[in-house]
XYZ file of C-alpha atoms in Angstrom:
405
model
C 7.845 65.584 9.795
C 9.228 68.526 7.765
C 12.530 66.700 7.402
C 10.769 63.563 6.202
C 8.685 65.461 3.645
C 11.658 67.418 2.320
C 13.743 64.297 1.817
C 10.849 62.504 0.146
C 10.288 65.461 -2.162
C 13.959 65.562 -3.082
C 13.933 61.873 -3.909
C 10.745 62.223 -5.922
C 12.442 64.832 -8.078
C 15.006 62.271 -9.199
C 14.115 59.324 -11.376
C 15.164 56.318 -9.358
C 14.907 52.801 -10.711
C 11.692 50.960 -10.062
C 13.450 47.618 -10.174
C 12.117 45.859 -13.262
C 14.052 42.733 -14.102
C 13.230 39.100 -14.607
C 16.696 38.216 -13.329
C 17.488 37.830 -9.631
C 20.852 38.501 -8.010
C 21.935 34.878 -7.833
C 20.719 34.188 -11.343
C 22.778 37.136 -12.589
C 25.838 36.023 -10.616
C 25.727 32.464 -11.944
C 25.216 33.753 -15.491
C 28.454 35.723 -15.083
C 30.385 32.673 -13.886
C 30.196 33.107 -10.119
C 29.110 30.210 -7.939
C 26.590 32.259 -5.997
C 25.172 35.520 -4.752
C 24.227 35.044 -1.114
C 23.246 36.568 2.189
C 23.925 36.094 5.864
C 21.041 35.436 8.213
C 20.508 34.764 11.911
C 18.118 32.618 13.895
C 15.900 35.285 15.556
C 14.751 36.764 12.244
C 13.635 33.405 10.868
C 10.328 33.866 12.723
C 9.592 36.854 10.448
C 7.572 35.195 7.683
C 7.873 37.937 5.010
C 11.610 38.037 5.711
C 11.885 34.249 5.495
C 9.934 34.178 2.245
C 12.501 36.424 0.558
C 15.422 34.553 2.162
C 14.063 31.423 0.495
C 13.985 33.174 -2.894
C 16.709 31.304 -4.743
C 16.520 33.674 -7.713
C 18.217 36.236 -5.459
C 20.077 34.059 -2.943
C 21.979 30.939 -3.909
C 23.932 30.819 -0.669
C 23.349 31.431 3.062
C 25.847 32.222 5.824
C 24.915 31.743 9.501
C 25.760 35.117 11.027
C 26.334 33.944 14.609
C 25.155 30.396 15.179
C 28.430 28.618 14.295
C 30.705 30.850 16.383
C 32.615 29.455 19.341
C 30.426 30.873 22.114
C 27.399 29.160 20.569
C 28.904 25.852 19.456
C 31.114 25.143 22.520
C 29.819 27.307 25.387
C 31.642 25.176 27.965
C 34.745 23.135 27.317
C 33.945 19.838 25.649
C 30.196 20.505 25.526
C 28.941 21.226 22.018
C 25.654 22.615 20.788
C 24.709 22.730 17.115
C 20.970 23.379 17.345
C 21.007 26.963 16.054
C 23.496 26.293 13.304
C 21.575 23.233 12.189
C 18.421 25.302 11.681
C 20.193 27.467 9.100
C 22.068 24.550 7.540
C 18.781 22.677 7.152
C 17.119 25.728 5.623
C 19.855 26.123 3.030
C 19.687 22.430 2.214
C 15.907 22.501 1.793
C 16.223 25.454 -0.585
C 19.108 23.979 -2.561
C 21.340 26.884 -1.455
C 25.053 26.669 -0.733
C 26.111 27.034 2.912
C 29.112 29.232 3.808
C 30.124 28.249 7.324
C 31.350 30.975 9.665
C 33.617 31.032 11.717
C 35.973 28.693 13.609
C 38.663 30.938 15.142
C 37.966 34.566 16.009
C 39.111 36.790 18.847
C 35.518 37.854 19.501
C 32.439 35.944 20.750
C 34.581 33.502 22.663
C 33.219 31.895 25.844
C 34.904 32.911 29.091
C 36.469 29.476 29.509
C 38.615 30.299 26.497
C 39.435 33.939 27.198
C 39.972 33.479 30.950
C 41.545 30.049 30.912
C 45.017 29.264 32.174
C 46.702 27.955 29.063
C 50.023 26.635 27.929
C 50.990 26.385 24.297
C 50.167 22.672 24.304
C 46.843 22.860 26.147
C 45.481 25.703 24.015
C 46.521 23.958 20.798
C 44.669 20.861 22.010
C 41.542 22.900 22.822
C 41.725 24.694 19.473
C 42.089 21.460 17.535
C 39.317 19.777 19.501
C 36.918 22.652 18.875
C 37.594 22.791 15.141
C 37.494 19.019 14.736
C 34.129 18.648 16.451
C 32.445 21.584 14.719
C 33.731 20.828 11.232
C 32.978 17.109 11.518
C 29.435 17.904 12.598
C 28.890 19.914 9.402
C 31.021 17.674 7.190
C 29.732 17.547 3.649
C 27.394 20.518 4.143
C 29.739 23.523 3.977
C 30.908 24.857 0.639
C 33.357 27.138 2.487
C 34.576 27.508 6.053
C 35.870 30.832 7.356
C 38.574 29.107 9.393
C 40.398 32.118 10.850
C 38.661 35.481 11.086
C 40.251 38.916 11.562
C 43.716 37.908 12.705
C 45.174 41.275 11.665
C 45.145 44.854 12.871
C 44.610 47.557 10.250
C 48.338 48.280 10.101
C 49.011 44.671 9.131
C 50.382 43.507 12.477
C 48.899 40.466 14.176
C 45.948 41.198 16.411
C 46.570 40.435 20.068
C 44.283 37.596 21.142
C 44.462 34.513 23.337
C 45.587 32.340 20.436
C 48.357 34.636 19.209
C 49.734 35.467 22.641
C 49.820 31.801 23.697
C 50.653 29.958 20.475
C 52.014 32.645 18.156
C 51.262 32.890 14.438
C 51.411 29.087 14.262
C 47.811 28.997 15.512
C 46.731 29.877 11.973
C 48.199 26.895 10.077
C 47.263 24.669 13.043
C 43.632 25.770 12.654
C 43.625 25.206 8.898
C 45.189 21.764 9.314
C 42.517 20.717 11.811
C 39.724 21.930 9.541
C 41.199 20.184 6.499
C 41.475 16.911 8.386
C 37.880 17.131 9.615
C 36.352 17.860 6.192
C 38.741 17.484 3.244
C 36.087 18.617 0.760
C 35.190 21.985 2.275
C 37.105 24.977 0.939
C 38.961 26.806 3.692
C 39.163 30.609 3.838
C 40.962 33.312 5.766
C 38.441 36.165 6.308
C 39.073 39.839 7.190
C 37.899 43.426 6.653
C 39.643 46.445 5.051
C 41.694 44.188 2.800
C 39.975 45.863 -0.155
C 42.162 48.967 0.183
C 45.402 47.083 -0.402
C 48.374 48.340 1.577
C 49.888 46.725 4.656
C 46.825 44.802 5.758
C 46.315 43.140 2.373
C 50.029 42.364 2.230
C 49.850 40.704 5.635
C 46.813 38.693 4.559
C 48.812 37.469 1.558
C 51.570 36.563 3.997
C 49.051 34.503 6.000
C 48.177 32.566 2.844
C 51.870 31.900 2.268
C 52.411 30.967 5.926
C 49.749 28.270 5.671
C 51.021 27.094 2.293
C 54.629 26.877 3.507
C 53.440 24.739 6.410
C 52.123 22.291 3.816
C 48.550 22.940 4.881
C 45.491 23.449 2.703
C 44.126 26.982 2.281
C 41.676 27.611 -0.538
C 40.618 31.203 -0.345
C 40.553 34.681 1.159
C 37.292 36.339 2.136
C 37.122 40.114 1.882
C 34.339 41.278 4.184
C 33.602 44.507 2.265
C 32.077 46.570 5.081
C 32.098 50.145 3.777
C 30.741 53.605 4.356
C 29.097 55.109 1.287
C 31.571 56.799 -1.047
C 34.622 55.024 0.389
C 34.655 51.993 -1.902
C 37.848 51.985 -4.014
C 37.588 52.090 -7.782
C 36.701 48.908 -9.617
C 40.197 48.711 -11.114
C 41.794 49.087 -7.683
C 39.549 46.365 -6.276
C 40.431 44.030 -9.142
C 44.130 44.631 -8.487
C 43.712 43.694 -4.809
C 41.727 40.567 -5.656
C 44.330 39.502 -8.204
C 47.037 39.906 -5.570
C 45.407 37.021 -3.714
C 44.478 34.857 -6.687
C 48.097 35.085 -7.859
C 48.926 32.955 -4.808
C 46.707 30.170 -6.126
C 43.699 30.802 -3.880
C 40.145 31.887 -4.566
C 38.585 35.104 -3.304
C 35.043 36.076 -2.340
C 33.269 39.081 -0.896
C 31.818 37.618 2.266
C 29.979 40.250 4.363
C 29.246 43.195 2.093
C 27.280 46.244 3.159
C 27.596 49.983 2.464
C 26.369 52.110 5.353
C 24.991 55.614 4.978
C 25.117 58.471 7.460
C 21.467 59.105 8.208
C 19.183 60.512 7.022
C 19.589 59.161 3.510
C 19.247 61.374 0.448
C 18.837 60.732 -3.252
C 22.555 61.399 -3.588
C 23.672 58.899 -0.951
C 21.305 56.216 -2.217
C 22.635 56.699 -5.746
C 26.225 56.550 -4.498
C 25.459 53.382 -2.553
C 24.192 51.805 -5.772
C 27.440 52.770 -7.524
C 29.489 51.355 -4.635
C 27.716 48.002 -4.736
C 28.066 47.965 -8.509
C 31.850 48.476 -8.329
C 32.217 45.762 -5.700
C 30.316 43.047 -7.516
C 31.733 44.025 -10.901
C 35.274 43.663 -9.555
C 34.398 40.110 -8.537
C 32.865 39.338 -11.924
C 35.992 40.639 -13.661
C 38.435 38.652 -11.508
C 39.135 35.059 -12.437
C 39.010 33.159 -9.161
C 36.418 35.377 -7.454
C 33.742 32.818 -6.713
C 30.933 34.614 -4.933
C 29.408 37.668 -3.316
C 27.593 37.701 0.049
C 25.777 40.604 1.695
C 25.653 40.731 5.494
C 21.929 40.094 5.705
C 19.744 41.511 2.972
C 17.429 44.040 4.655
C 18.109 47.111 6.765
C 15.562 45.729 9.212
C 18.152 43.266 10.539
C 21.423 45.017 9.752
C 24.142 45.092 12.401
C 25.151 48.613 11.335
C 22.918 50.933 13.443
C 23.863 49.237 16.710
C 27.576 49.423 15.890
C 27.978 52.689 13.964
C 26.044 55.472 15.665
C 24.134 57.607 13.187
C 24.542 55.155 10.316
C 22.245 52.644 8.688
C 20.473 51.846 5.398
C 23.436 49.640 4.485
C 21.704 46.921 2.467
C 19.859 46.527 -0.861
C 16.408 46.263 0.764
C 15.023 48.815 3.219
C 13.409 48.133 6.600
C 10.076 47.494 4.893
C 11.705 44.836 2.691
C 11.447 47.101 -0.370
C 14.275 47.077 -2.908
C 16.507 50.150 -3.004
C 18.648 51.531 -5.846
C 21.480 49.368 -4.479
C 19.672 46.309 -5.825
C 19.766 47.904 -9.260
C 23.469 48.641 -8.809
C 24.231 45.029 -8.029
C 22.359 43.835 -11.102
C 24.144 46.406 -13.249
C 27.487 45.215 -11.902
C 26.596 41.748 -13.128
C 25.626 42.946 -16.582
C 21.849 43.037 -16.197
C 19.948 45.899 -17.787
C 17.300 47.205 -15.414
C 14.474 49.349 -16.747
C 14.079 52.602 -14.815
C 10.405 53.308 -15.369
C 9.267 55.368 -12.407
C 10.238 56.910 -9.124
C 10.631 54.481 -6.257
C 8.265 56.420 -4.018
C 7.772 53.661 -1.450
C 11.497 53.121 -1.081
C 12.204 56.840 -0.891
C 9.556 57.450 1.730
C 10.436 54.531 3.991
C 14.171 55.201 3.795
C 13.724 58.894 4.445
C 11.511 58.177 7.427
C 13.993 55.751 8.894
C 16.838 58.173 8.384
C 15.057 61.115 9.939
C 14.189 59.077 12.989
C 17.757 58.002 13.710
C 19.943 60.831 12.482
C 22.388 62.199 14.996
C 22.687 65.523 13.178
C 25.788 67.646 12.750
C 28.528 67.757 15.307
C 28.183 64.089 16.217
C 31.193 62.026 17.179
C 32.047 58.850 15.333
C 31.606 55.588 17.245
C 34.197 52.847 17.761
C 35.039 51.402 14.315
C 33.186 54.286 12.645
C 34.627 56.355 9.806
C 36.188 59.663 10.815
C 37.961 60.853 7.677
C 39.318 60.150 4.221
C 38.737 61.307 0.660
C 35.668 63.536 0.401
C 34.396 62.513 3.844
C 31.924 65.052 5.280
C 30.884 63.219 8.443
C 32.246 63.483 11.983
C 36.020 63.683 12.334
C 36.204 63.327 16.120
C 35.879 59.901 17.740
C 33.924 59.078 20.847
C 36.189 58.576 23.874
C 38.519 56.718 24.219
C 38.905 55.985 20.485
C 41.294 57.798 18.154
C 40.768 58.698 14.498
C 43.351 56.470 12.821
C 44.496 56.806 9.207
C 43.912 53.595 7.225
C 44.402 54.889 3.692
C 43.605 57.923 1.540
C 39.940 56.921 1.356
C 39.338 55.928 4.940
C 40.212 56.776 8.533
C 38.569 54.826 11.354
C 37.967 55.205 15.105
C 40.252 52.609 16.689
């Protein structure tokens, strides 16, 4: 309780924005020339009526991404047997609201059913299964998807190809094969390659550009690159650096979008980390606004209540613009500022400060904690854990970020 009160008092001493604006996030994005500002969602949380009410708020969200319900293990759990019930719920919701639908994802090394990962495949039989899966899923949603994330996370952080069933059996050709199948099934949907840590540039971004060129040289349609934008607070590159990375992709004749953005905080939160999170979100969205060919910005769900972060990054949370009580945080203000909206800071955000502080105090791991798999373990002015939980190793990614891999 002492920790909660001290954090709340510290926050109360700082004037935080009580979000006062007649403009929502999507309205601001469209006014700046983007197609949308959107959010991911997932089927279980749609029973939460207050949550659903805000999800339906088209002033803030002009686009929805199904977080899990279009992935392979859900859509084709056994070979040749397809299920679209969960994905249809979210597609129908977006359609009813007049929101764009970003469809996600056709080919990923994760969330594959065992018949794929444990199958006995030849090059020819796996290509046939891959094409059949993509054809059936994309045809089912034909005309409904603004974008498809066709291939997801094909690269390691050093820029080499990730070892997965598709790469080891087919080779890099699985990527243009996947894009060709998607293009044939729905010629009007825009087709994206999607990955994380591209925002730092370097080898991984270079390899993602090479993937674009691989698909193009095969004579196959590829329309965009999705940068997931999963960050730890204070590790977001400068706006100018982000713009440079985005322009490296648009120079190849493709669009870009931030597709899964969140900025996690080592708990408990403080006034300082909440303010830095707002600056990080501002830099991200502003880099999109300032890049011709950046078409949209999606957060990976909109409230901390349903964030994937705490279950994946031990000791971290508070990664989204709304807290667990569905109250806007300073990050919301940062996003609006990044899209040129002036927000009036009139009072302290006591409710936000209190609820965030409480959440943080309840889940903090304290000093001396080890970083979890995929967690940050170094870089820049990093002050968190530098030792990874076994068997992971703290691996240098760039000057701003090292990660447990």
